[in-house]
PDB file of C-alpha atoms in Angstrom:
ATOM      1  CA  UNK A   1      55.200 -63.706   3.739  1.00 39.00           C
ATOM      2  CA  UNK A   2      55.034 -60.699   4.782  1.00 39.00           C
ATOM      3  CA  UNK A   3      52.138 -58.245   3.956  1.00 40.00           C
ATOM      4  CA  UNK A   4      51.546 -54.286   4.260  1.00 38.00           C
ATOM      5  CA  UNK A   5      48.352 -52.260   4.401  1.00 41.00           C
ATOM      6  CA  UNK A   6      47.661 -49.402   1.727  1.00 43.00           C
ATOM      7  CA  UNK A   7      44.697 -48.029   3.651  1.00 39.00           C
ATOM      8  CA  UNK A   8      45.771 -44.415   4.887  1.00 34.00           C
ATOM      9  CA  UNK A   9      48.542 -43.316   2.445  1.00 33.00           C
ATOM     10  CA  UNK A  10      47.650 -40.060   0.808  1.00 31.00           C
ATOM     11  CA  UNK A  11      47.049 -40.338  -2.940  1.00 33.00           C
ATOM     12  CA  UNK A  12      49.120 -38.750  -4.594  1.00 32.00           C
ATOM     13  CA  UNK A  13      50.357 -37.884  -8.288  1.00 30.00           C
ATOM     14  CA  UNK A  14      54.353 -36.762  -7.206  1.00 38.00           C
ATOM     15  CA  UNK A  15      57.060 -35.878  -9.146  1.00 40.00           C
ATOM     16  CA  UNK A  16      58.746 -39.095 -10.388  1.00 41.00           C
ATOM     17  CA  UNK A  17      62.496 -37.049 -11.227  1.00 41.00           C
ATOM     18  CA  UNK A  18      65.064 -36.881  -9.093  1.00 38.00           C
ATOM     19  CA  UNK A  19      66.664 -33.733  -8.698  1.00 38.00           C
ATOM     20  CA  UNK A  20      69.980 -33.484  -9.602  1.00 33.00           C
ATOM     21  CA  UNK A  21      71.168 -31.528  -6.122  1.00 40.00           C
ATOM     22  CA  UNK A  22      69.879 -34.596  -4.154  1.00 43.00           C
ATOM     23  CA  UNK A  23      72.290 -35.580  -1.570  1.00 46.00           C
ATOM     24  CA  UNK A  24      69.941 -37.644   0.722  1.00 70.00           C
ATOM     25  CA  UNK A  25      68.011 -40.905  -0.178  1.00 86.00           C
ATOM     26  CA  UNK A  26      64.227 -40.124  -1.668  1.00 91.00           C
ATOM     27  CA  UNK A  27      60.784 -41.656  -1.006  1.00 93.00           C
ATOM     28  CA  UNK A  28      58.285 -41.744  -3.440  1.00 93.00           C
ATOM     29  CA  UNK A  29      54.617 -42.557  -2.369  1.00 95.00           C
ATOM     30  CA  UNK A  30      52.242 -42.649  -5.252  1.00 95.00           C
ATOM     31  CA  UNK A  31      49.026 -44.707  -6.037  1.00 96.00           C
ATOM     32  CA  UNK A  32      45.900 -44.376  -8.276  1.00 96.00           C
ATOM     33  CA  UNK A  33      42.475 -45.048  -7.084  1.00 95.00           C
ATOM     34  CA  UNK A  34      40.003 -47.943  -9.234  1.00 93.00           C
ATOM     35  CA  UNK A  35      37.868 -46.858 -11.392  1.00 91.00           C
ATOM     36  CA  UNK A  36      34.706 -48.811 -12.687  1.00 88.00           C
ATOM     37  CA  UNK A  37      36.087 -49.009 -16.052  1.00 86.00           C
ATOM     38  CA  UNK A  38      39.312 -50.528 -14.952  1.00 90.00           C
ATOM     39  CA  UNK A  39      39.368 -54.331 -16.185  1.00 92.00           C
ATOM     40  CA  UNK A  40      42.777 -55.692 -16.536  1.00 96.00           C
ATOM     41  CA  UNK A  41      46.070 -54.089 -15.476  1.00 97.00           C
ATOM     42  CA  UNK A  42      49.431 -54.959 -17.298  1.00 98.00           C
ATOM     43  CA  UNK A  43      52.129 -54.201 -15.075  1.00 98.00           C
ATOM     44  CA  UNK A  44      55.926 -54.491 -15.995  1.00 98.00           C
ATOM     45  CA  UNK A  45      58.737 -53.933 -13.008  1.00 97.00           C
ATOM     46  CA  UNK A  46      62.479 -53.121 -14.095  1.00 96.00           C
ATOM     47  CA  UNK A  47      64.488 -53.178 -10.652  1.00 93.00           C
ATOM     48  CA  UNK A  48      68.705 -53.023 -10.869  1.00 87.00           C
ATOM     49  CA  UNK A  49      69.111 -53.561  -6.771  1.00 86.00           C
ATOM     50  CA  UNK A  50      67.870 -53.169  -3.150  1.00 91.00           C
ATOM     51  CA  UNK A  51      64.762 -54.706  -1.978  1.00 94.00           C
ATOM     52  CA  UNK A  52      61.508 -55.271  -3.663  1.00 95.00           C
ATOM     53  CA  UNK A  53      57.818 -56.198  -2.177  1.00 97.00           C
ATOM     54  CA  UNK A  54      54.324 -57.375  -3.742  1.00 98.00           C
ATOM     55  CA  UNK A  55      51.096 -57.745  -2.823  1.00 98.00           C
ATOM     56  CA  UNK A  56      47.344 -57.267  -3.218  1.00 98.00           C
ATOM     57  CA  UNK A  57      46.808 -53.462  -2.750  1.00 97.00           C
ATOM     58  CA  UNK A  58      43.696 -52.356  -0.745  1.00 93.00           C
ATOM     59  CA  UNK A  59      40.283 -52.743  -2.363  1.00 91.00           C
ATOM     60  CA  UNK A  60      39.960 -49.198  -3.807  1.00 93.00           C
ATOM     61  CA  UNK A  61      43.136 -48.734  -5.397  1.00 97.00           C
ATOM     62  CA  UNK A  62      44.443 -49.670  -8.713  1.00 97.00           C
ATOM     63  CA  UNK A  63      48.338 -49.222  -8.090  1.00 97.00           C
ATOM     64  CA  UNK A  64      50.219 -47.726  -4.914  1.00 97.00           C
ATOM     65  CA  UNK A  65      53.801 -47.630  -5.030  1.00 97.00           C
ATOM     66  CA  UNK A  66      56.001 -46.853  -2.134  1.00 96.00           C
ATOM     67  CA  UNK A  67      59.493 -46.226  -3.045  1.00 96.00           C
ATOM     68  CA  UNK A  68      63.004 -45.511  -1.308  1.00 94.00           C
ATOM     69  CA  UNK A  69      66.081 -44.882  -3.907  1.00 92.00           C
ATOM     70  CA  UNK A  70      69.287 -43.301  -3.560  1.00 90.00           C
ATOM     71  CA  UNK A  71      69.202 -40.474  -5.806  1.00 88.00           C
ATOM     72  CA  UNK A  72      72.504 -40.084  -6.209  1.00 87.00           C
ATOM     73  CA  UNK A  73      72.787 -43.450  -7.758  1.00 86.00           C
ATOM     74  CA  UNK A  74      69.221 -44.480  -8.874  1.00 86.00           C
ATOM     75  CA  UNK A  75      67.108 -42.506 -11.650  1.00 90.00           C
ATOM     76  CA  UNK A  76      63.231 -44.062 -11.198  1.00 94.00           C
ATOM     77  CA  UNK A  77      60.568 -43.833 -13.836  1.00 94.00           C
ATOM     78  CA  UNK A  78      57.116 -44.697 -13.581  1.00 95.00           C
ATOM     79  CA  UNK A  79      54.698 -44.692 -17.009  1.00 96.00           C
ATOM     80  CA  UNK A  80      50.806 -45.704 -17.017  1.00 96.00           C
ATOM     81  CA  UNK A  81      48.846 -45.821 -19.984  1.00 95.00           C
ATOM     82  CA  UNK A  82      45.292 -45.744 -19.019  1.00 93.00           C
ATOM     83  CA  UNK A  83      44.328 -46.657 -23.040  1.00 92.00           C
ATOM     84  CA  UNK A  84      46.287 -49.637 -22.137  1.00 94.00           C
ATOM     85  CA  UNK A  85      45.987 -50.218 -18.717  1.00 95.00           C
ATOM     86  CA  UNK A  86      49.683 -50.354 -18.676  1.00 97.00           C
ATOM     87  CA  UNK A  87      51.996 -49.740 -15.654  1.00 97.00           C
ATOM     88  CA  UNK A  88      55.265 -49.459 -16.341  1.00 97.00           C
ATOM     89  CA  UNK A  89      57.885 -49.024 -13.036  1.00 97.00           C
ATOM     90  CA  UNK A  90      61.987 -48.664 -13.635  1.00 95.00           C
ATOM     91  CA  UNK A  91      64.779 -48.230 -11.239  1.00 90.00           C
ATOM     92  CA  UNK A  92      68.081 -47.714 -13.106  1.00 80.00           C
ATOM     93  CA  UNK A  93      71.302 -46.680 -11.946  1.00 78.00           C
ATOM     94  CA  UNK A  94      72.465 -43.156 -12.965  1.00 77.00           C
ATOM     95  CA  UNK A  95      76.052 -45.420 -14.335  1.00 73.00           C
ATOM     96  CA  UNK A  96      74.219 -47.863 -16.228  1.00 62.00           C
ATOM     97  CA  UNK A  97      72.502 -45.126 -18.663  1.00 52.00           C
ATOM     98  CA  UNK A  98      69.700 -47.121 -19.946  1.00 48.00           C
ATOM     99  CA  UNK A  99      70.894 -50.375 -20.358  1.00 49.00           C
ATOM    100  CA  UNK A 100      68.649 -52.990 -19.811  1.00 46.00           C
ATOM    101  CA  UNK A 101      68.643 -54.688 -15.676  1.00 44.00           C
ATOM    102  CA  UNK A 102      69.670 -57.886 -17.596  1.00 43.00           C
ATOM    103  CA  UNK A 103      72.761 -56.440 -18.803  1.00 44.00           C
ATOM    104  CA  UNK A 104      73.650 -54.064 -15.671  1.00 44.00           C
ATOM    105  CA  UNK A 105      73.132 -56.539 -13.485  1.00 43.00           C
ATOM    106  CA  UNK A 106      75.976 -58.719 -14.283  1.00 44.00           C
ATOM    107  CA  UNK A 107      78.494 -55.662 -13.871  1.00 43.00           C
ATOM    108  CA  UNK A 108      76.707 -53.972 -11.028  1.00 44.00           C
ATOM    109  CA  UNK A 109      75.723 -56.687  -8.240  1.00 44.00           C
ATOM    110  CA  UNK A 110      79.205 -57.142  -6.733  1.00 44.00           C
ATOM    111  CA  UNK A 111      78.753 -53.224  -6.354  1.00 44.00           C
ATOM    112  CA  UNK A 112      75.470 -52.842  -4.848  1.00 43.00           C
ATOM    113  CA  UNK A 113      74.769 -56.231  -3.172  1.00 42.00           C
ATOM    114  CA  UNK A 114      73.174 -56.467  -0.063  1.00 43.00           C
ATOM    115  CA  UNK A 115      73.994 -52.860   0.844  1.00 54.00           C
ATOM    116  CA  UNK A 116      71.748 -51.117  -1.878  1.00 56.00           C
ATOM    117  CA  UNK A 117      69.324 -48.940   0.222  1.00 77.00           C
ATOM    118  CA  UNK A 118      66.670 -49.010  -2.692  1.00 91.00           C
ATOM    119  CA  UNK A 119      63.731 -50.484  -1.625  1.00 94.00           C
ATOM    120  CA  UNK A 120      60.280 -50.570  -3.394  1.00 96.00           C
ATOM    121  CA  UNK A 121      56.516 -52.270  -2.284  1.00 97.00           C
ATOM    122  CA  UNK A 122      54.277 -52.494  -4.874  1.00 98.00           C
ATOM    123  CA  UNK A 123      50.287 -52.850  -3.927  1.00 98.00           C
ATOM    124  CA  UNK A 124      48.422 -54.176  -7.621  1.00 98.00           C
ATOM    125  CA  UNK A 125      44.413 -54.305  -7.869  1.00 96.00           C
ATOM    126  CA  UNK A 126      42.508 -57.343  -6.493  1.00 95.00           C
ATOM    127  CA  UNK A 127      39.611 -58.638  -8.365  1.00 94.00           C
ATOM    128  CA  UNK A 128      40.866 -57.366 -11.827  1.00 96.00           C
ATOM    129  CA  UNK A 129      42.809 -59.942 -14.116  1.00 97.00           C
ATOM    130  CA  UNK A 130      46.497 -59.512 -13.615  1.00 97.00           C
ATOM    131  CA  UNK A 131      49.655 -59.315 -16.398  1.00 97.00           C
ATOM    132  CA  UNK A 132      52.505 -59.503 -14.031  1.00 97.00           C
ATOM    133  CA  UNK A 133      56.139 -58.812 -15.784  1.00 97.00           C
ATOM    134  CA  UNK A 134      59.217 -58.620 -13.111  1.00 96.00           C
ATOM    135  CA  UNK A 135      63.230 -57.530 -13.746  1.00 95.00           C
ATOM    136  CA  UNK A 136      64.578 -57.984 -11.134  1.00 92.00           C
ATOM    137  CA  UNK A 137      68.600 -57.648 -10.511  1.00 88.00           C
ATOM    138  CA  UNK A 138      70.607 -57.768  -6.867  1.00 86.00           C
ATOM    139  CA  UNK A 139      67.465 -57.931  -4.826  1.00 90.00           C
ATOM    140  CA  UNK A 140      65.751 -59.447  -1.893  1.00 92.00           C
ATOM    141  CA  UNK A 141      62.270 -60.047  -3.181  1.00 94.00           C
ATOM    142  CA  UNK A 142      59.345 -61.047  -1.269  1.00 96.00           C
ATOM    143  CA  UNK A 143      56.134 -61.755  -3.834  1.00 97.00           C
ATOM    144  CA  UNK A 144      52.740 -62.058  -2.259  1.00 98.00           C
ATOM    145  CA  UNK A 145      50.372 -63.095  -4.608  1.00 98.00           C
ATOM    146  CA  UNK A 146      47.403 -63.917  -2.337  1.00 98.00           C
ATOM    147  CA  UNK A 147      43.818 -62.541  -3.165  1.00 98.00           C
ATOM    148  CA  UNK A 148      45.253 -61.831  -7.496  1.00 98.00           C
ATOM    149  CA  UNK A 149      44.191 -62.607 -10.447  1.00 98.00           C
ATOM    150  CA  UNK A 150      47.090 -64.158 -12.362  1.00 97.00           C
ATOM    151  CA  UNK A 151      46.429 -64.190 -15.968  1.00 97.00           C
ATOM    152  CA  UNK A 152      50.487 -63.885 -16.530  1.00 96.00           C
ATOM    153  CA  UNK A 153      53.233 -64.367 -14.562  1.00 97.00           C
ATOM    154  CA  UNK A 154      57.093 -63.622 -15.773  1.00 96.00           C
ATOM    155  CA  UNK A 155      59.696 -62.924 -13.216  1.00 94.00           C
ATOM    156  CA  UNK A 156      63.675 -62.917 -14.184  1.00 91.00           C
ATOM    157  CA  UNK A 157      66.195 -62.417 -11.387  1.00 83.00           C
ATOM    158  CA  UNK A 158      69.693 -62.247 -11.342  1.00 78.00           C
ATOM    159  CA  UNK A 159      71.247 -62.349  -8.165  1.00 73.00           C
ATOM    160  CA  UNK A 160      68.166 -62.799  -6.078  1.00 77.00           C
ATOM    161  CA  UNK A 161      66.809 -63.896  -3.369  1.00 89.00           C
ATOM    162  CA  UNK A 162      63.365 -64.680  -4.629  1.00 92.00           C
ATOM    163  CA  UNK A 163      60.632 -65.449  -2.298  1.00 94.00           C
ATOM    164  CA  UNK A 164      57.304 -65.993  -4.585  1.00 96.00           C
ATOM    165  CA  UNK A 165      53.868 -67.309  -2.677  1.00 98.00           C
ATOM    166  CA  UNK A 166      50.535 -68.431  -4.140  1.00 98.00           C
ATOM    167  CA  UNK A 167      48.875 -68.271  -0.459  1.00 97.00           C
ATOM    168  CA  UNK A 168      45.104 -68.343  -1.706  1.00 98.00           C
ATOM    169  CA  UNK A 169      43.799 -70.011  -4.980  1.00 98.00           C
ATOM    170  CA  UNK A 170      44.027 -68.032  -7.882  1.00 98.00           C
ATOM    171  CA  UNK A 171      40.549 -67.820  -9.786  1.00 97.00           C
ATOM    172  CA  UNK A 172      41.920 -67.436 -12.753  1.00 97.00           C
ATOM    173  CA  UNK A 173      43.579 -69.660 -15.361  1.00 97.00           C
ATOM    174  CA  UNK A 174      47.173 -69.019 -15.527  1.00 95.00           C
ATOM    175  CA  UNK A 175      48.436 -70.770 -18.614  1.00 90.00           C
ATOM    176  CA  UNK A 176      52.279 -70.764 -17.584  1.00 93.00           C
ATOM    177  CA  UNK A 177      54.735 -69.254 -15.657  1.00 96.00           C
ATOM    178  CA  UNK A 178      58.020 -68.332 -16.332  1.00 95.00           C
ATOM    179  CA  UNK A 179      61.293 -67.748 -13.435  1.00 93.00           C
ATOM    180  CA  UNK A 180      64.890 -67.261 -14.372  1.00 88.00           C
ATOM    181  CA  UNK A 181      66.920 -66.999 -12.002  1.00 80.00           C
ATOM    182  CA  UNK A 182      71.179 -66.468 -11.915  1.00 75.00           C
ATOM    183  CA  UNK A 183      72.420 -67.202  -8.238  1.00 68.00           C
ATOM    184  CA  UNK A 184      71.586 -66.925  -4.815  1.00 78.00           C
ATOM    185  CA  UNK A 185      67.533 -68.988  -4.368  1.00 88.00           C
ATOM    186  CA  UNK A 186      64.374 -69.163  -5.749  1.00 91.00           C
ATOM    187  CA  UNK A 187      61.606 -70.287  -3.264  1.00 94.00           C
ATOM    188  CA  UNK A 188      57.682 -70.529  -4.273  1.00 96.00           C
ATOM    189  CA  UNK A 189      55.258 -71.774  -1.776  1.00 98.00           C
ATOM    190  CA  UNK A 190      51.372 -72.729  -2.283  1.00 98.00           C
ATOM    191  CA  UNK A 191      52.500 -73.652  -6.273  1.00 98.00           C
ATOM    192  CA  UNK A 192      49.197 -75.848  -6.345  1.00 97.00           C
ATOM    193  CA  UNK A 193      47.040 -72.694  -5.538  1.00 98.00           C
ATOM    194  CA  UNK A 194      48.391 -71.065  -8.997  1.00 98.00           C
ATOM    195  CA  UNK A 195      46.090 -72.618 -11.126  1.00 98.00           C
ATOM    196  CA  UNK A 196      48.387 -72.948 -13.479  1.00 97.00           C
ATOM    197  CA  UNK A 197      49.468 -75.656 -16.693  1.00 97.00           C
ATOM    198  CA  UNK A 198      52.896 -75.395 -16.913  1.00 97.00           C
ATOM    199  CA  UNK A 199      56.067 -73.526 -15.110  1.00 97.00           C
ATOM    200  CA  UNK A 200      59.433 -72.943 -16.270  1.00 96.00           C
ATOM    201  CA  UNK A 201      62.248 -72.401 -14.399  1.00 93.00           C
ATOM    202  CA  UNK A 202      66.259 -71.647 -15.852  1.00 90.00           C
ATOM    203  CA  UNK A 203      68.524 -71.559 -12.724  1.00 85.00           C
ATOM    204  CA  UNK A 204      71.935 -71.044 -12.635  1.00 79.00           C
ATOM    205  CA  UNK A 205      73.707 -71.504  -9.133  1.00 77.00           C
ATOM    206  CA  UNK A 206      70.320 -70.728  -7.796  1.00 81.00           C
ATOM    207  CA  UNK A 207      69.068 -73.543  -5.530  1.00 88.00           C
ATOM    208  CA  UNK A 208      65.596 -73.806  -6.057  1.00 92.00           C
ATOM    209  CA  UNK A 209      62.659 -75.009  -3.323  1.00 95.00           C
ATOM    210  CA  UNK A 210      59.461 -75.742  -4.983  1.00 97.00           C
ATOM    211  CA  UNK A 211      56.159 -76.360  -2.163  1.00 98.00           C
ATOM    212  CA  UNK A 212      53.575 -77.977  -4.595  1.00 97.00           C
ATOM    213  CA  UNK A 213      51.232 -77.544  -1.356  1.00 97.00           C
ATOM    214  CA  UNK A 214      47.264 -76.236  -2.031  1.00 97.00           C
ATOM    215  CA  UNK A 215      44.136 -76.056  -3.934  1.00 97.00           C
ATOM    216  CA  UNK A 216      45.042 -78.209  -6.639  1.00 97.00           C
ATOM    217  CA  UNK A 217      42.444 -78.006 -10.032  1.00 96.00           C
ATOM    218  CA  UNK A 218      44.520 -79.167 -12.796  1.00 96.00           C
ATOM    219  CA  UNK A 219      47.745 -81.147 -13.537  1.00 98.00           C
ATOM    220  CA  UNK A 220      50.665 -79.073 -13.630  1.00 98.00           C
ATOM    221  CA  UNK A 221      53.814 -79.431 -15.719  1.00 97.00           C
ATOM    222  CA  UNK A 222      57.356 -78.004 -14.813  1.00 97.00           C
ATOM    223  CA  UNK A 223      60.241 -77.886 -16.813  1.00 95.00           C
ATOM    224  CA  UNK A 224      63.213 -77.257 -15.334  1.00 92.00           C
ATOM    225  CA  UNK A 225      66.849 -76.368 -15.964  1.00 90.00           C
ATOM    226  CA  UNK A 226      69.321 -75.796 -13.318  1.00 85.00           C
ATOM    227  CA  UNK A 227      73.214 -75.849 -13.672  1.00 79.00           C
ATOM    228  CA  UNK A 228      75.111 -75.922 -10.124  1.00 76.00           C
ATOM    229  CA  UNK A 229      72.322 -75.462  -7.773  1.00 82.00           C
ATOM    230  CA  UNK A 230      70.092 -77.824  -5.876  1.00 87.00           C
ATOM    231  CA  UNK A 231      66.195 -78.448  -6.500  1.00 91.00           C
ATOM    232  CA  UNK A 232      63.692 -79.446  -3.936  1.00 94.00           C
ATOM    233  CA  UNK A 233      60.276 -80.694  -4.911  1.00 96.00           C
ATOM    234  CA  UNK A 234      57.926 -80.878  -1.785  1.00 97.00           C
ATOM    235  CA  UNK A 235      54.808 -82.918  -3.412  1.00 97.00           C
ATOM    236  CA  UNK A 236      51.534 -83.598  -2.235  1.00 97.00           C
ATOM    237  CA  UNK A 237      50.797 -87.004  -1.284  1.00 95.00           C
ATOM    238  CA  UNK A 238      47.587 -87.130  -3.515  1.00 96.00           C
ATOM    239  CA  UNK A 239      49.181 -85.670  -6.241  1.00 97.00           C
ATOM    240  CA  UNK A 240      50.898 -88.357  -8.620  1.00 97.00           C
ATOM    241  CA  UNK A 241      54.407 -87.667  -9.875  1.00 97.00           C
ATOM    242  CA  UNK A 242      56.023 -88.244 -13.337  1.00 96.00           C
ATOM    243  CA  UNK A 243      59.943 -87.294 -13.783  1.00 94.00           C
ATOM    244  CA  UNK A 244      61.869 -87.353 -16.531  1.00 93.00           C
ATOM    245  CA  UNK A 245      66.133 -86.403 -15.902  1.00 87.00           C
ATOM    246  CA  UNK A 246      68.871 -85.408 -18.050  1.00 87.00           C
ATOM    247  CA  UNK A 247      71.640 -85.335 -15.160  1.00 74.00           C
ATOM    248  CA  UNK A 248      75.235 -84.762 -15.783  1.00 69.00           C
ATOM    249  CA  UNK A 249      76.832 -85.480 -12.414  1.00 56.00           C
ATOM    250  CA  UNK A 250      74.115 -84.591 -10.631  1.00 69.00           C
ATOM    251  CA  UNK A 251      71.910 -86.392  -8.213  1.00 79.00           C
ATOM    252  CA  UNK A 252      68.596 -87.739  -7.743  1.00 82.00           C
ATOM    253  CA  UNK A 253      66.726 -87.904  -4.182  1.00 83.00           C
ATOM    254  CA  UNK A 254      63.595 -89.444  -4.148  1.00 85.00           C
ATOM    255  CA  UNK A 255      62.740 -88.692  -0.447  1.00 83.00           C
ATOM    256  CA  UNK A 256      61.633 -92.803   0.542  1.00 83.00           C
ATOM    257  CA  UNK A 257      59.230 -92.217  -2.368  1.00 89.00           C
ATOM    258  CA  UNK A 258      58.638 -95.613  -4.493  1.00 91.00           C
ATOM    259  CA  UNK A 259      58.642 -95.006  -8.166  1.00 91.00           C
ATOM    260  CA  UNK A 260      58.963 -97.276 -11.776  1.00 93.00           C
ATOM    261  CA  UNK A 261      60.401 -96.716 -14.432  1.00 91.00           C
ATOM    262  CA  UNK A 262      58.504 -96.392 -17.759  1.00 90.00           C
ATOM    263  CA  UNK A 263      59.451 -95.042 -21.182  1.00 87.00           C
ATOM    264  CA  UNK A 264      62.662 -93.060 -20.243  1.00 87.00           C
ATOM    265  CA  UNK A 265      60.698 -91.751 -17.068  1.00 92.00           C
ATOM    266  CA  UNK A 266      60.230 -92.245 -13.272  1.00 92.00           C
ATOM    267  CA  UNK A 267      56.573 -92.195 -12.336  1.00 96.00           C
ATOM    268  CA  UNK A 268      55.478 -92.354  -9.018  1.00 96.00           C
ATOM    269  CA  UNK A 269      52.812 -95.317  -7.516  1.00 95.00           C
ATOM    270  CA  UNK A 270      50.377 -93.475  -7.251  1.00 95.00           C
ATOM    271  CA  UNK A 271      50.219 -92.053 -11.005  1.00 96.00           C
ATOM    272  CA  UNK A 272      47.821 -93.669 -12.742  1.00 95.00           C
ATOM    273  CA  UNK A 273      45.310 -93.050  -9.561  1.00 96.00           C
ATOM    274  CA  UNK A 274      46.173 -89.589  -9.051  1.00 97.00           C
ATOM    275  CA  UNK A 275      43.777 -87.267  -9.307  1.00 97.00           C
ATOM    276  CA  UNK A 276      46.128 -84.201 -10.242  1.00 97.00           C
ATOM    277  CA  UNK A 277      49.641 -85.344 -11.470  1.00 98.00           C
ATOM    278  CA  UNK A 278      52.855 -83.239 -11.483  1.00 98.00           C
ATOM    279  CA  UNK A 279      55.027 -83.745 -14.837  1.00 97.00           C
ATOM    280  CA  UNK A 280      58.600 -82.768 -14.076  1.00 96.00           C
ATOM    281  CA  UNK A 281      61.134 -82.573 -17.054  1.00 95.00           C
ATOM    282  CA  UNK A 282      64.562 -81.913 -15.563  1.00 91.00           C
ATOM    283  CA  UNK A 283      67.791 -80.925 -17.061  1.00 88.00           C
ATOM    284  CA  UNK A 284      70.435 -80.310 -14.343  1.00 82.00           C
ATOM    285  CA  UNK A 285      74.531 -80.550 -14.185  1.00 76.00           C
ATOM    286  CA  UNK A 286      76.901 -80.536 -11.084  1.00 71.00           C
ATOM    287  CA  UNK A 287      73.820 -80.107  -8.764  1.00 78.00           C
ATOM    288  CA  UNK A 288      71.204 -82.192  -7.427  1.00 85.00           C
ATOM    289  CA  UNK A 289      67.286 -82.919  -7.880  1.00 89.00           C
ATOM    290  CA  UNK A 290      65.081 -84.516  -4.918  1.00 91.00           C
ATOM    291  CA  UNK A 291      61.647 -84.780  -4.238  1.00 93.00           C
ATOM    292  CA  UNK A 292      59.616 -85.246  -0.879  1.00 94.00           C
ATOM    293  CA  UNK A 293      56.527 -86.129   0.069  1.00 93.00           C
ATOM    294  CA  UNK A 294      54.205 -83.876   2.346  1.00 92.00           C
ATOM    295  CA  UNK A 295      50.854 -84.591   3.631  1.00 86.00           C
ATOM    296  CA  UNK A 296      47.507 -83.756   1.537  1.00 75.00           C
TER     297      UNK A 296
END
């Protein structure tokens, strides 16, 4: 996962219109520095196309956004209500006149796709708790969630490549987490560092790879619908495993793993020894389901 340093970027409140003369593409740099009083931060992303970073910005700063938009295509807005401790972000195409990114996307990705030369990195406060909200529509997005405090995580993504990693333990206690995704893959590695009781994940052609590697400190349930893609689970081997399909012609792989079948479920051998278990309710058509084991 890839990760940038904030440390020597000019602060800097800039203009966040683009003008309506612009030929050439734009950058935007903009961040706001902590301030003592600063306890949470709510932060919601709306982003049509192009590519999209996050991580932990440096120590002293509350927000830093660096962004790179066609202006001729792209309108970006940027709200944040300090009452509220709300950041609000938005790249919309000039065509799509304020439709929402789940309703332009399906029109728009065949026409911006892979060549969309948006491209955004976000920086959000460490050590604060953390309402994280993400849009997302054509993009490539790479999600490095290291050194945060997740209170909330939502991320919808249309056709993404989604890239999401928990790669240190998150202090706080994220009750759920929530991933659509339409085609294209979602990948989340470190999912036992999240610290969280439940994720849910709608995928449509998406093929989904889910590393339940890390610090685990609770038992974690994932529900799970997928039409036409493929879903990976790569399981701890300390970590017992419960699994309960609705499969229309879909498969199941259970990776050598030995399991029995009680009440309408597949449960591992090591459940009832487990000291975290992994609940997995699965609804998935024309695609497949497997899970592996991976060393503790």
């Amino acid at each position: 996962m890839k990760r940038w340093s904030l440390a020597g970027m000019a602060v800097a409140a800039m203009c966040w219109a683009a003008s309506a003369a612009a030929q050439q593409p734009q950058t935007i740099d903009v961040a706001r520095q902590r301030h003592a009083a600063d306890s949470v931060l709510h932060v919601h992303v709306e982003y049509g196309a192009g590519h999209f970073a996050l991580a932990a910005a440096s120590p002293r700063i509350l927000y830093h956004v660096h962004l790179h938009y066609d202006a001729d295509r792209s309108v970006p807005e940027r709200r944040f209500d300090p009452a509220s401790d709300a950041l609000s972000l938005r790249l919309r195409s000039r065509e799509d006149r304020g439709r929402s990114v789940a309703r332009a996307v399906g029109e728009s990705r065949n026409r911006h796709a892979r060549s969309d030369p948006n491209s955004m990195a976000l920086g959000v406060a460490r050590g604060i708790p953390l309402d994280l909200t993400l849009d997302l529509g054509a993009t490539e997005a790479r999600i490095n969630l290291a050194d945060l405090w997740l209170d909330h995580l939502e991320l919808h993504g249309g056709a993404s490549d989604l890239q999401l990693a928990f790669g240190t333990p998150n202090p706080r206690h994220l009750r759920s987490i929530e991933i659509a995704g339409g085609a294209a893959s979602i990948h989340i590695a470190g999912l036992g560092n999240a610290n969280a009781d439940r994720l849910e994940i709608h995928s449509g052609a998406a093929d989904v790879d889910l590393d339940c590697s890390g610090a685990w400190t609770r038992n974690l349930q994932v529900d799970l619908t997928s039409a036409l893609g493929d879903v990976t689970f790569h399981v701890p081997s300390d970590v017992g495993v419960r699994i309960q399909m609705t499969r229309v012609l879909s498969d199941f792989d259970h990776g050598g793993m030995r399991f029995t079948k009680r009440s309408g479920a597949e449960e591992s051998d090591n459940w009832n020894s487990a000291p975290h278990r992994l609940t997995i309710d699965a609804r998935s058509l024309l695609g497949s389901i497997a899970v592996h084991r991976t060393a503790s």
